Short mmCIF file of C-alpha atoms in Angstrom, two decimals:
data_model
loop_
_atom_site.label_atom_id
_atom_site.label_comp_id
_atom_site.label_asym_id
_atom_site.label_seq_id
_atom_site.Cartn_x
_atom_site.Cartn_y
_atom_site.Cartn_z
CA UNK A 3 -0.04 0.01 0.01
CA UNK A 4 2.85 2.40 0.77
CA UNK A 5 4.01 2.18 -2.89
CA UNK A 6 0.53 2.99 -4.06
CA UNK A 7 0.27 6.05 -1.73
CA UNK A 8 3.69 7.29 -2.73
CA UNK A 9 2.49 7.36 -6.33
CA UNK A 10 -0.72 9.21 -5.28
CA UNK A 11 1.40 11.78 -3.36
CA UNK A 12 3.68 12.14 -6.46
CA UNK A 13 0.64 12.79 -8.82
CA UNK A 14 -0.73 15.36 -6.36
CA UNK A 15 -4.25 16.61 -5.54
CA UNK A 16 -6.96 16.15 -8.30
CA UNK A 17 -10.56 15.63 -8.79
CA UNK A 18 -10.39 12.43 -6.80
CA UNK A 19 -7.64 13.17 -4.18
CA UNK A 20 -7.40 15.63 -1.36
CA UNK A 21 -4.55 16.07 1.12
CA UNK A 22 -5.20 17.37 4.67
CA UNK A 23 -3.05 18.22 7.66
CA UNK A 24 -4.04 16.76 11.07
CA UNK A 25 -5.44 20.04 12.26
CA UNK A 26 -8.16 20.09 9.69
CA UNK A 27 -11.41 21.36 11.26
CA UNK A 28 -14.58 19.30 11.42
CA UNK A 29 -16.36 21.92 9.16
CA UNK A 30 -13.64 21.74 6.47
CA UNK A 31 -13.63 17.88 6.53
CA UNK A 32 -17.46 17.74 6.28
CA UNK A 33 -17.27 20.06 3.25
CA UNK A 34 -14.58 17.92 1.62
CA UNK A 35 -16.46 14.66 2.24
CA UNK A 36 -19.76 15.89 0.95
CA UNK A 37 -18.19 17.53 -2.10
CA UNK A 38 -16.80 14.12 -3.15
CA UNK A 39 -20.12 12.36 -2.36
CA UNK A 40 -21.99 14.87 -4.50
CA UNK A 41 -19.86 14.22 -7.56
CA UNK A 42 -17.82 10.91 -8.28
CA UNK A 43 -16.38 10.14 -4.96
CA UNK A 44 -12.72 10.34 -3.95
CA UNK A 45 -10.03 10.02 -1.25
CA UNK A 46 -8.96 12.22 1.55
CA UNK A 47 -5.50 11.71 3.10
CA UNK A 48 -4.95 13.18 6.53
CA UNK A 49 -1.34 13.71 7.47
CA UNK A 50 -0.20 14.99 4.11
CA UNK A 51 0.12 18.73 3.34
CA UNK A 52 -1.04 20.37 0.04
CA UNK A 53 2.47 20.17 -1.34
CA UNK A 54 2.75 16.44 -0.68
CA UNK A 55 4.89 16.63 2.42
CA UNK A 56 4.06 13.71 4.78
CA UNK A 57 3.67 15.20 8.28
CA UNK A 58 1.92 12.24 9.77
CA UNK A 59 -0.55 12.13 12.66
CA UNK A 60 0.32 12.19 16.32
CA UNK A 61 -0.11 8.79 17.91
CA UNK A 62 -2.29 10.21 20.73
CA UNK A 63 -4.68 11.68 18.19
CA UNK A 64 -4.86 8.69 15.79
CA UNK A 65 -6.57 6.58 18.39
CA UNK A 66 -9.71 8.75 18.29
CA UNK A 67 -9.54 9.91 14.67
CA UNK A 68 -11.74 7.25 13.14
CA UNK A 69 -14.50 7.89 15.64
CA UNK A 70 -14.20 11.68 15.04
CA UNK A 71 -14.48 11.18 11.26
CA UNK A 72 -17.53 8.97 11.69
CA UNK A 73 -19.14 11.48 13.94
CA UNK A 74 -18.55 14.24 11.37
CA UNK A 75 -20.19 12.12 8.68
CA UNK A 76 -23.13 11.42 11.03
CA UNK A 77 -23.66 14.78 12.54
CA UNK A 78 -22.23 17.38 10.11
CA UNK A 79 -23.52 15.91 6.74
CA UNK A 80 -27.11 15.55 5.73
CA UNK A 81 -28.07 12.86 4.94
CA UNK A 82 -25.46 10.95 6.92
CA UNK A 83 -23.02 8.78 5.05
CA UNK A 84 -20.42 6.11 6.04
CA UNK A 85 -16.94 6.37 4.37
CA UNK A 86 -14.21 3.76 4.46
CA UNK A 87 -11.46 4.62 6.97
CA UNK A 88 -8.03 3.12 7.45
CA UNK A 89 -4.57 4.10 8.72
CA UNK A 90 -1.29 3.22 7.12
CA UNK A 91 2.43 4.17 7.39
CA UNK A 92 4.42 6.26 4.90
CA UNK A 93 8.05 7.18 5.62
CA UNK A 94 7.56 5.81 9.08
CA UNK A 95 4.64 8.25 9.76
CA UNK A 96 1.07 7.30 10.35
CA UNK A 97 -1.50 8.75 7.94
CA UNK A 98 -5.33 8.23 7.59
CA UNK A 99 -7.00 7.34 4.32
CA UNK A 100 -10.73 8.21 4.01
CA UNK A 101 -12.46 6.66 0.85
CA UNK A 102 -15.71 8.41 -0.09
CA UNK A 103 -17.98 6.73 -2.64
CA UNK A 104 -20.26 8.64 -4.93
CA UNK A 105 -23.34 9.16 -2.77
CA UNK A 106 -26.59 7.12 -3.34
CA UNK A 107 -28.67 9.92 -1.67
CA UNK A 108 -27.38 13.00 -3.38
CA UNK A 109 -27.34 15.89 -2.86
CA UNK A 110 -25.47 15.96 0.52
CA UNK A 111 -25.51 19.10 2.55
CA UNK A 112 -23.25 20.19 5.48
CA UNK A 113 -24.84 21.15 8.77
CA UNK A 114 -24.17 24.77 7.93
CA UNK A 115 -26.45 24.40 4.86
CA UNK A 116 -23.75 24.18 2.06
CA UNK A 117 -24.01 22.02 -0.95
CA UNK A 118 -20.43 21.46 -1.97
CA UNK A 119 -19.11 19.95 -5.16
CA UNK A 120 -15.66 18.79 -6.21
CA UNK A 121 -14.20 20.69 -9.24
CA UNK A 122 -10.66 19.70 -10.19
CA UNK A 123 -8.51 19.75 -7.09
CA UNK A 124 -10.75 22.08 -5.11
CA UNK A 125 -14.17 22.12 -3.55
CA UNK A 126 -16.73 24.97 -3.89
CA UNK A 127 -20.28 25.80 -3.31
CA UNK A 128 -22.59 24.52 -6.02
CA UNK A 129 -24.20 27.17 -8.19
CA UNK A 130 -28.01 27.28 -8.70
CA UNK A 131 -27.83 25.22 -11.89
CA UNK A 132 -25.38 22.68 -10.42
CA UNK A 133 -27.63 22.42 -7.31
CA UNK A 134 -30.63 21.82 -9.51
CA UNK A 135 -28.77 19.02 -11.37
CA UNK A 136 -27.84 17.40 -8.04
CA UNK A 137 -31.46 17.28 -7.01
CA UNK A 138 -32.47 16.16 -10.50
CA UNK A 139 -29.92 13.39 -10.76
CA UNK A 140 -31.07 12.13 -7.38
CA UNK A 141 -34.70 12.05 -8.66
CA UNK A 142 -35.74 14.55 -5.96
CA UNK A 143 -37.07 17.11 -8.58
CA UNK A 144 -38.01 16.73 -12.14
CA UNK A 145 -37.21 19.70 -14.35
CA UNK A 146 -39.54 18.60 -17.17
CA UNK A 147 -42.63 19.72 -15.45
CA UNK A 148 -41.27 23.20 -14.47
CA UNK A 149 -42.66 26.36 -16.21
CA UNK A 150 -40.46 27.93 -18.93
CA UNK A 151 -39.81 31.65 -18.15
CA UNK A 152 -41.29 34.00 -20.81
CA UNK A 153 -43.43 31.40 -22.63
CA UNK A 154 -47.23 31.70 -22.67
CA UNK A 155 -50.20 29.80 -23.77
CA UNK A 156 -49.90 31.26 -27.26
CA UNK A 157 -46.58 29.36 -27.67
CA UNK A 158 -48.51 25.97 -27.46
CA UNK A 159 -49.95 24.29 -30.58
CA UNK A 160 -53.48 23.77 -29.15
CA UNK A 161 -54.58 21.85 -32.32
CA UNK A 162 -51.82 19.21 -31.72
CA UNK A 163 -52.79 19.02 -28.09
CA UNK A 164 -56.43 18.44 -29.03
CA UNK A 165 -55.39 15.61 -31.42
CA UNK A 166 -53.21 14.09 -28.68
CA UNK A 167 -56.00 13.91 -26.12
CA UNK A 168 -58.45 12.66 -28.75
CA UNK A 169 -56.05 9.93 -30.04
CA UNK A 170 -54.67 8.80 -26.65
CA UNK A 171 -57.60 9.31 -24.26
CA UNK A 172 -60.60 9.75 -26.59
CA UNK A 173 -61.12 13.15 -24.85
CA UNK A 174 -62.71 15.92 -26.90
CA UNK A 175 -61.28 19.29 -25.90
CA UNK A 176 -63.58 21.01 -28.31
CA UNK A 177 -66.51 20.68 -25.72
CA UNK A 178 -64.39 22.29 -23.00
CA UNK A 179 -64.63 25.94 -21.89
CA UNK A 180 -61.52 28.07 -20.99
CA UNK A 181 -61.43 27.00 -17.34
CA UNK A 182 -61.68 23.26 -18.15
CA UNK A 183 -58.88 23.64 -20.86
CA UNK A 184 -56.62 25.43 -18.41
CA UNK A 185 -57.22 22.80 -15.73
CA UNK A 186 -56.48 19.95 -18.22
CA UNK A 187 -53.22 21.47 -19.31
CA UNK A 188 -52.05 22.00 -15.75
CA UNK A 189 -53.13 18.49 -14.66
CA UNK A 190 -51.36 16.99 -17.65
CA UNK A 191 -48.16 18.81 -16.63
CA UNK A 192 -48.12 20.73 -19.93
CA UNK A 193 -48.32 24.08 -18.14
CA UNK A 194 -48.49 25.77 -14.73
CA UNK A 195 -50.19 28.80 -13.43
CA UNK A 196 -47.59 31.55 -12.87
CA UNK A 197 -48.86 35.02 -11.71
CA UNK A 198 -52.49 34.01 -12.67
CA UNK A 199 -51.35 33.17 -16.26
CA UNK A 200 -50.81 29.91 -18.05
CA UNK A 201 -47.12 29.21 -18.56
CA UNK A 202 -46.04 26.12 -20.66
CA UNK A 203 -43.86 23.58 -18.91
CA UNK A 204 -40.62 22.19 -20.41
CA UNK A 205 -42.48 19.04 -21.47
CA UNK A 206 -45.33 21.22 -22.94
CA UNK A 207 -42.94 23.06 -25.19
CA UNK A 208 -40.94 20.02 -26.14
CA UNK A 209 -43.98 18.22 -27.46
CA UNK A 210 -46.42 20.95 -28.38
CA UNK A 211 -44.49 24.15 -29.19
CA UNK A 212 -46.06 26.26 -31.82
CA UNK A 213 -44.15 27.59 -34.89
CA UNK A 214 -44.36 31.28 -35.77
CA UNK A 215 -42.73 32.10 -39.00
CA UNK A 216 -39.34 30.25 -39.22
CA UNK A 217 -38.79 30.10 -35.46
CA UNK A 218 -40.62 27.71 -33.07
CA UNK A 219 -41.37 28.49 -29.48
CA UNK A 220 -38.93 25.65 -28.62
CA UNK A 221 -36.08 27.43 -30.23
CA UNK A 222 -37.11 30.76 -28.70
CA UNK A 223 -37.48 29.77 -25.11
CA UNK A 224 -35.70 26.40 -24.79
CA UNK A 225 -32.81 26.44 -27.27
CA UNK A 226 -30.94 23.63 -25.48
CA UNK A 227 -33.79 21.27 -26.36
CA UNK A 228 -32.76 21.22 -30.02
CA UNK A 229 -30.98 18.48 -31.85
CA UNK A 230 -27.94 19.29 -33.93
CA UNK A 231 -27.15 17.05 -36.90
CA UNK A 232 -23.78 17.27 -38.77
CA UNK A 233 -22.58 15.10 -41.47
CA UNK A 234 -18.79 15.11 -42.17
CA UNK A 235 -17.45 13.81 -45.51
CA UNK A 236 -14.56 12.06 -43.81
CA UNK A 237 -13.26 11.05 -40.47
CA UNK A 238 -10.94 14.16 -40.11
CA UNK A 239 -14.22 16.06 -39.26
CA UNK A 240 -13.19 18.96 -41.35
CA UNK A 241 -15.53 19.11 -44.46
CA UNK A 242 -19.21 19.31 -43.55
CA UNK A 243 -21.47 17.83 -46.21
CA UNK A 244 -24.85 18.54 -44.42
CA UNK A 245 -26.05 20.13 -41.27
CA UNK A 246 -29.36 20.74 -39.42
CA UNK A 247 -30.35 22.39 -36.20
CA UNK A 248 -33.67 20.77 -35.43
CA UNK A 249 -36.21 22.48 -33.24
CA UNK A 250 -39.23 20.39 -34.28
CA UNK A 251 -41.37 19.33 -31.31
CA UNK A 252 -41.20 15.73 -30.25
CA UNK A 253 -41.78 13.09 -31.34
CA UNK A 254 -41.60 14.63 -34.91
CA UNK A 255 -37.94 15.71 -34.15
CA UNK A 256 -36.89 12.13 -33.98
CA UNK A 257 -38.39 11.43 -37.38
CA UNK A 258 -36.70 14.58 -38.85
CA UNK A 259 -33.25 13.49 -37.74
CA UNK A 260 -33.87 9.89 -38.83
CA UNK A 261 -34.75 11.33 -42.26
CA UNK A 262 -31.54 13.24 -42.33
CA UNK A 263 -29.52 10.18 -41.37
CA UNK A 264 -31.19 8.21 -44.17
CA UNK A 265 -30.52 10.88 -46.80
CA UNK A 266 -26.85 10.85 -45.92
CA UNK A 267 -26.54 7.07 -45.45
CA UNK A 268 -23.83 5.50 -47.60
CA UNK A 269 -24.66 1.93 -48.22
CA UNK A 270 -21.74 -0.31 -47.18
CA UNK A 271 -20.98 -3.99 -47.69
CA UNK A 272 -19.51 -6.66 -45.58
CA UNK A 273 -18.14 -10.16 -46.61
CA UNK A 274 -20.14 -13.04 -44.99
CA UNK A 275 -18.87 -16.36 -45.96
CA UNK A 276 -18.44 -16.22 -49.77
CA UNK A 277 -21.00 -13.46 -50.31
CA UNK A 278 -20.90 -9.70 -50.07
CA UNK A 279 -23.85 -8.38 -48.23
CA UNK A 280 -25.07 -4.74 -48.20
CA UNK A 281 -25.50 -3.10 -44.76
CA UNK A 282 -29.05 -1.84 -44.50
CA UNK A 283 -29.91 1.42 -42.68
CA UNK A 284 -30.35 0.47 -38.95
CA UNK A 285 -33.52 2.51 -38.45
CA UNK A 286 -34.87 0.66 -35.43
CA UNK A 287 -31.54 0.97 -33.57
CA UNK A 288 -31.05 4.66 -34.35
CA UNK A 289 -34.66 5.47 -33.50
CA UNK A 290 -34.28 3.89 -30.14
CA UNK A 291 -31.04 5.70 -29.43
CA UNK A 292 -32.61 9.09 -30.50
CA UNK A 293 -35.58 8.33 -28.18
CA UNK A 294 -33.23 7.54 -25.38
CA UNK A 295 -31.36 10.84 -25.93
CA UNK A 296 -34.51 12.95 -25.88
CA UNK A 297 -36.11 11.22 -22.86
CA UNK A 298 -33.05 10.96 -20.66
CA UNK A 299 -30.85 13.96 -21.34
CA UNK A 300 -30.44 16.72 -18.71
CA UNK A 301 -32.39 19.71 -19.83
CA UNK A 302 -30.84 21.98 -17.20
CA UNK A 303 -27.58 21.83 -19.20
CA UNK A 304 -27.56 24.44 -21.95
CA UNK A 305 -26.26 22.17 -24.73
CA UNK A 306 -28.08 20.37 -27.57
CA UNK A 307 -28.16 16.76 -28.34
CA UNK A 308 -25.33 16.31 -30.86
CA UNK A 309 -25.59 13.87 -33.87
CA UNK A 310 -22.26 13.36 -35.74
CA UNK A 311 -22.23 11.32 -38.82
CA UNK A 312 -19.20 10.24 -40.81
CA UNK A 313 -18.10 7.38 -42.98
CA UNK A 314 -18.53 4.23 -40.90
CA UNK A 315 -19.59 6.06 -37.68
CA UNK A 316 -22.78 7.69 -36.13
CA UNK A 317 -22.43 9.26 -32.77
CA UNK A 318 -25.26 10.43 -30.54
CA UNK A 319 -24.19 12.54 -27.54
CA UNK A 320 -26.74 13.81 -25.07
CA UNK A 321 -25.96 16.21 -22.18
CA UNK A 322 -26.05 14.93 -18.62
CA UNK A 323 -24.44 12.20 -16.55
CA UNK A 324 -26.25 8.95 -15.87
CA UNK A 325 -28.86 9.50 -13.20
CA UNK A 326 -28.52 8.28 -9.60
CA UNK A 327 -27.00 4.72 -9.46
CA UNK A 328 -27.49 3.88 -13.01
CA UNK A 329 -24.44 2.50 -14.91
CA UNK A 330 -23.85 1.35 -18.46
CA UNK A 331 -23.89 -2.25 -17.29
CA UNK A 332 -27.19 -1.81 -15.53
CA UNK A 333 -28.59 -0.21 -18.68
CA UNK A 334 -27.65 -3.28 -20.65
CA UNK A 335 -29.44 -5.39 -18.08
CA UNK A 336 -32.56 -3.40 -18.50
CA UNK A 337 -32.30 -1.18 -15.32
CA UNK A 338 -33.77 2.33 -16.10
CA UNK A 339 -34.46 5.33 -13.88
CA UNK A 340 -36.20 8.21 -15.55
CA UNK A 341 -34.70 11.74 -15.11
CA UNK A 342 -37.69 13.21 -17.08
CA UNK A 343 -40.82 11.10 -16.26
CA UNK A 344 -43.25 13.50 -17.81
CA UNK A 345 -41.35 13.51 -21.07
CA UNK A 346 -41.17 9.74 -20.90
CA UNK A 347 -44.85 9.43 -20.36
CA UNK A 348 -45.66 11.53 -23.42
CA UNK A 349 -43.09 9.63 -25.57
CA UNK A 350 -44.78 6.40 -24.28
CA UNK A 351 -48.21 7.64 -25.21
CA UNK A 352 -46.94 8.50 -28.73
CA UNK A 353 -45.70 4.84 -28.82
CA UNK A 354 -42.10 5.89 -29.28
CA UNK A 355 -41.03 4.38 -25.89
CA UNK A 356 -41.99 2.19 -23.08
CA UNK A 357 -41.29 2.23 -19.28
CA UNK A 358 -39.72 -1.20 -19.12
CA UNK A 359 -36.16 -0.52 -19.63
CA UNK A 360 -36.07 -2.53 -22.85
CA UNK A 361 -34.52 0.07 -25.07
CA UNK A 362 -30.77 -0.39 -24.61
CA UNK A 363 -31.07 -4.18 -24.31
CA UNK A 364 -32.98 -4.22 -27.53
CA UNK A 365 -30.33 -2.21 -29.23
CA UNK A 366 -27.54 -4.57 -28.23
CA UNK A 367 -29.66 -7.52 -29.17
CA UNK A 368 -30.31 -6.13 -32.60
CA UNK A 369 -26.70 -5.23 -33.11
CA UNK A 370 -25.46 -8.62 -32.20
CA UNK A 371 -27.55 -9.92 -35.10
CA UNK A 372 -26.27 -7.40 -37.68
CA UNK A 373 -22.97 -8.41 -39.23
CA UNK A 374 -20.75 -5.41 -39.75
CA UNK A 375 -22.22 -3.39 -36.92
CA UNK A 376 -21.00 -2.59 -33.38
CA UNK A 377 -22.09 -0.24 -30.65
CA UNK A 378 -20.18 1.38 -27.89
CA UNK A 379 -21.57 3.36 -24.91
CA UNK A 380 -19.64 5.95 -22.87
CA UNK A 381 -20.64 7.92 -19.79
CA UNK A 382 -18.21 10.66 -18.76
CA UNK A 383 -18.56 13.88 -16.83
CA UNK A 384 -21.71 15.59 -17.95
CA UNK A 385 -22.41 13.62 -21.19
CA UNK A 386 -23.57 10.23 -22.36
CA UNK A 387 -22.40 8.98 -25.82
CA UNK A 388 -23.74 6.13 -28.03
CA UNK A 389 -21.27 5.36 -30.97
CA UNK A 390 -22.59 3.10 -33.76
CA UNK A 391 -19.79 1.84 -35.98
CA UNK A 392 -20.23 -0.08 -39.23
CA UNK A 393 -18.24 -1.17 -42.18
CA UNK A 394 -17.22 1.68 -44.54
CA UNK A 395 -15.64 -0.47 -47.19
CA UNK A 396 -16.94 0.00 -50.71
CA UNK A 397 -19.18 2.91 -49.67
CA UNK A 398 -21.19 4.56 -52.23
CA UNK A 399 -24.02 7.03 -52.11
CA UNK A 400 -27.11 5.10 -52.75
CA UNK A 401 -30.88 4.83 -52.60
CA UNK A 402 -32.23 3.56 -49.29
CA UNK A 403 -34.02 0.25 -49.58
#
């Protein structure tokens, strides 16, 4: 272990490592521990100064240090958490190692009311947007039902809303008066009453935004909800062949992007046995990945869903880390927690999604039966990426079968 810790000391403090001297205050230690728990976890070494000098801990103090640390985690952090604690020796001096896992009950707050996060090698108070994401990722709040500032009832496509309720619930809004219509929109989480006026929710604009001229209400009030498509002629990502910033409401936006992908699809071939087979456009797989991006992205991050297409590769990147305890391996096993349950409900009612967690397992099952295709998932920092790779041999621009 001493060799491992020497390497950690040599590498210095970073987003996962913090050094503290033995005189660290309970408040400071509570802030460090909660900051790690609110992000990706990390380790705190007591008995090492910021510059990596090993000072060690006095033997008289080391006896009660573990109990002191546990009391801080129990009494100075809300909700309480339990880290791993151990002591070891470096250069003949005793140090303590506190291992903090990413919290299962985020966000964590200090007794003084601070929500700390780890940024690089330092901790700091979370901003309003970061705090919102902490609550959202923990499933405490759902941003998709919140009103969108500036938007009004006039920004909603009432004709589309009427068709939706007629098709899904056999409910005729044409027989409703103004009060009943307002109540329905609020109860369906499509809007909220703000200062006595009807204000569309994020889900309301995402599915039922009205277009005025060339600009939709979605682009005007919720620009991060757009989908950006870029098709590059080669893998150098220099020459752009086609591009689209899509602000269509859902689920039409998914169909628009699928159409763009089809138009730019280059048929490829793969050798199977003695035959050369053409790779067909993987519409079902791409549709599911696009639905997954729209439903599960973090709408509090001001960045669009990015679709990058190049010979042999299609990448779909949506903003936001995986929610709560979800991992890529759990997704493959069918475990799903919804960040945006209202958006998911509408997508389900439009029959573009279900709530059974079958999307990603279905994608992997289909890909395994498609020679020449492979898929790779990546979750890092504040993004989730799905990368579809396929044979680019003998590519030619062709008609979609």
